[in-house]
XYZ file of C-alpha atoms in Angstrom:
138
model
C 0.000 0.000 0.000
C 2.866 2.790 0.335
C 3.786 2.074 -2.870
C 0.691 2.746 -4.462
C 0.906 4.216 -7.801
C 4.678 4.757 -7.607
C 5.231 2.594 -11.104
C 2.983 4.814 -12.340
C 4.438 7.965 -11.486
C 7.828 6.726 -12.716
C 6.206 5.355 -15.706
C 4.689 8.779 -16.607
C 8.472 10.854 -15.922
C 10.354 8.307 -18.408
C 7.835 8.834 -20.698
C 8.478 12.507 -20.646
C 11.213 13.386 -18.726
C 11.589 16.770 -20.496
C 8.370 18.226 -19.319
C 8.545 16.532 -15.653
C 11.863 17.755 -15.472
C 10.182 21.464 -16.558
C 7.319 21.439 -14.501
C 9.239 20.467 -11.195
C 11.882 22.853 -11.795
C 9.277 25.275 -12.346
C 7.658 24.517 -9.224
C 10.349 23.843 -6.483
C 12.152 27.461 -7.884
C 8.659 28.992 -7.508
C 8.187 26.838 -4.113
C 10.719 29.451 -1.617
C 8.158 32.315 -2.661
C 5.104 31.690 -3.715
C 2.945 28.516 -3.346
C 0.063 29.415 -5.405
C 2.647 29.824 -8.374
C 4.684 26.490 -7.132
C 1.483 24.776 -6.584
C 0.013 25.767 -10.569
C 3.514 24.679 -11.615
C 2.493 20.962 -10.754
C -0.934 21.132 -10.778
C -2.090 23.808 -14.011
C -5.563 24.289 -14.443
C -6.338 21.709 -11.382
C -4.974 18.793 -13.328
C -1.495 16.836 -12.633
C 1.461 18.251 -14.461
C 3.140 15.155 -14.022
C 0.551 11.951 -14.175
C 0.153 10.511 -10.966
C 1.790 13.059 -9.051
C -1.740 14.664 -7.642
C -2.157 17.803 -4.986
C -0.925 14.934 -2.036
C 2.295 14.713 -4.025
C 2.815 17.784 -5.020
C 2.882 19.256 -2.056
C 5.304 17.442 -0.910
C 7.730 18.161 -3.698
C 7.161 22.115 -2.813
C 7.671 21.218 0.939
C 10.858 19.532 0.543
C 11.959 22.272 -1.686
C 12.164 24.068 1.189
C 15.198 21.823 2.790
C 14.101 22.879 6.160
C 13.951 26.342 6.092
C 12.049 27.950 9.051
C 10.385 30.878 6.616
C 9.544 28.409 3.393
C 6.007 29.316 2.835
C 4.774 25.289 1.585
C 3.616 23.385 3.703
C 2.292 19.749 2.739
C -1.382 19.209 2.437
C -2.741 15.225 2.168
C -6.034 13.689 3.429
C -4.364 12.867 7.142
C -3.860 16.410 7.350
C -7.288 17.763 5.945
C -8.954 15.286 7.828
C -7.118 16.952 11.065
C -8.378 20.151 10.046
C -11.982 18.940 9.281
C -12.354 16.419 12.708
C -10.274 18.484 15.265
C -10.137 22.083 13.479
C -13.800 22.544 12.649
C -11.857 23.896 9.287
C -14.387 21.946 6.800
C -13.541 24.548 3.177
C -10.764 22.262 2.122
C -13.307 19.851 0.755
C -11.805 16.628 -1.009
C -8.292 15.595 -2.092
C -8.484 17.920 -5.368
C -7.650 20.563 -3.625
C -7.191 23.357 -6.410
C -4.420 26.473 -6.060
C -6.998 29.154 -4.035
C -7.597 26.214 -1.567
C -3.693 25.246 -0.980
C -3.041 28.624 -0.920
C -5.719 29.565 2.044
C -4.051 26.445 3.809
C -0.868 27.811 3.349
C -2.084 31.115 5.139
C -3.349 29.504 7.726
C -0.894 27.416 8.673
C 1.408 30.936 8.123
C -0.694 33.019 10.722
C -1.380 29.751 13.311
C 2.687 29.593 13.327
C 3.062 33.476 14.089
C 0.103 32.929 16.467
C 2.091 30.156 18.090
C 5.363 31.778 18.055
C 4.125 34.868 19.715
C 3.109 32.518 22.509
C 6.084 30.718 23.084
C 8.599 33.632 22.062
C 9.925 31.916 19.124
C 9.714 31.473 15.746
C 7.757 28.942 14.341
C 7.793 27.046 11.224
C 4.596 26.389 9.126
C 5.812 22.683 9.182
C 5.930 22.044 12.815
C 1.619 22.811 12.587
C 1.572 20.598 9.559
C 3.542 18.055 11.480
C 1.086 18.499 14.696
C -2.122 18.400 12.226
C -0.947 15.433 10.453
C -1.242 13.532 13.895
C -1.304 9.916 12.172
């Protein structure tokens, strides 16, 4: 089960690596500034870029873009997290796993102004991934 669709994914980047290749570059430059342009990058016109890479995916890619930076602005949105924010939240707008940009972009904000909320708090700074990593709660 953790491997699900990963032939297919690989399948779909040999088949053209040239515009995989484009699209993630696109995406992981556009990923340290702006995640409604690194999110379009991989997922134009709320379809996959890349074939089997779908929102789950992608935000991952623009996550680990980051490499760990406390002030990277993507955070990764999947269904443990969304259901997290549905269940626990009371934050039910996400709807279901096509997320499209606006959405991952409002989630993004969120997760930006609950980490300056936080960090106030405990006088430091917080990174949008340390909520992510509390709402993914598996």
């Amino acid at each position: 089960m953790k491997l699900r669709l990963n032939r297919k994914r690989m399948r779909a980047v040999a088949d053209s690596p040239s515009s995989a290749a484009a699209a993630l570059r696109q995406a992981i430059k556009a990923a340290r500034e702006d995640p409604a342009q690194a999110y379009e990058a991989l997922r134009p016109r709320d379809r996959n870029a890349i074939a089997y890479l779908g929102p789950a995916f992608s935000t991952k890619v623009l996550y680990f873009a980051g490499r760990g930076a406390l002030d990277h602005p993507c955070a990764i949105l999947d269904s443990q997290v969304a259901a997290t924010l549905r269940d626990t939240c009371k934050w039910d707008s996400l709807g279901d796993n096509k997320w499209p940009t606006s959405t991952y972009v409002r989630y993004c904000t969120l997760l930006d102004r609950w980490a300056h909320e936080e960090g106030r708090r405990l006088g430091r700074r917080i990174g949008i991934d340390e909520i992510e990593r509390w709402l993914f709660r598996p």
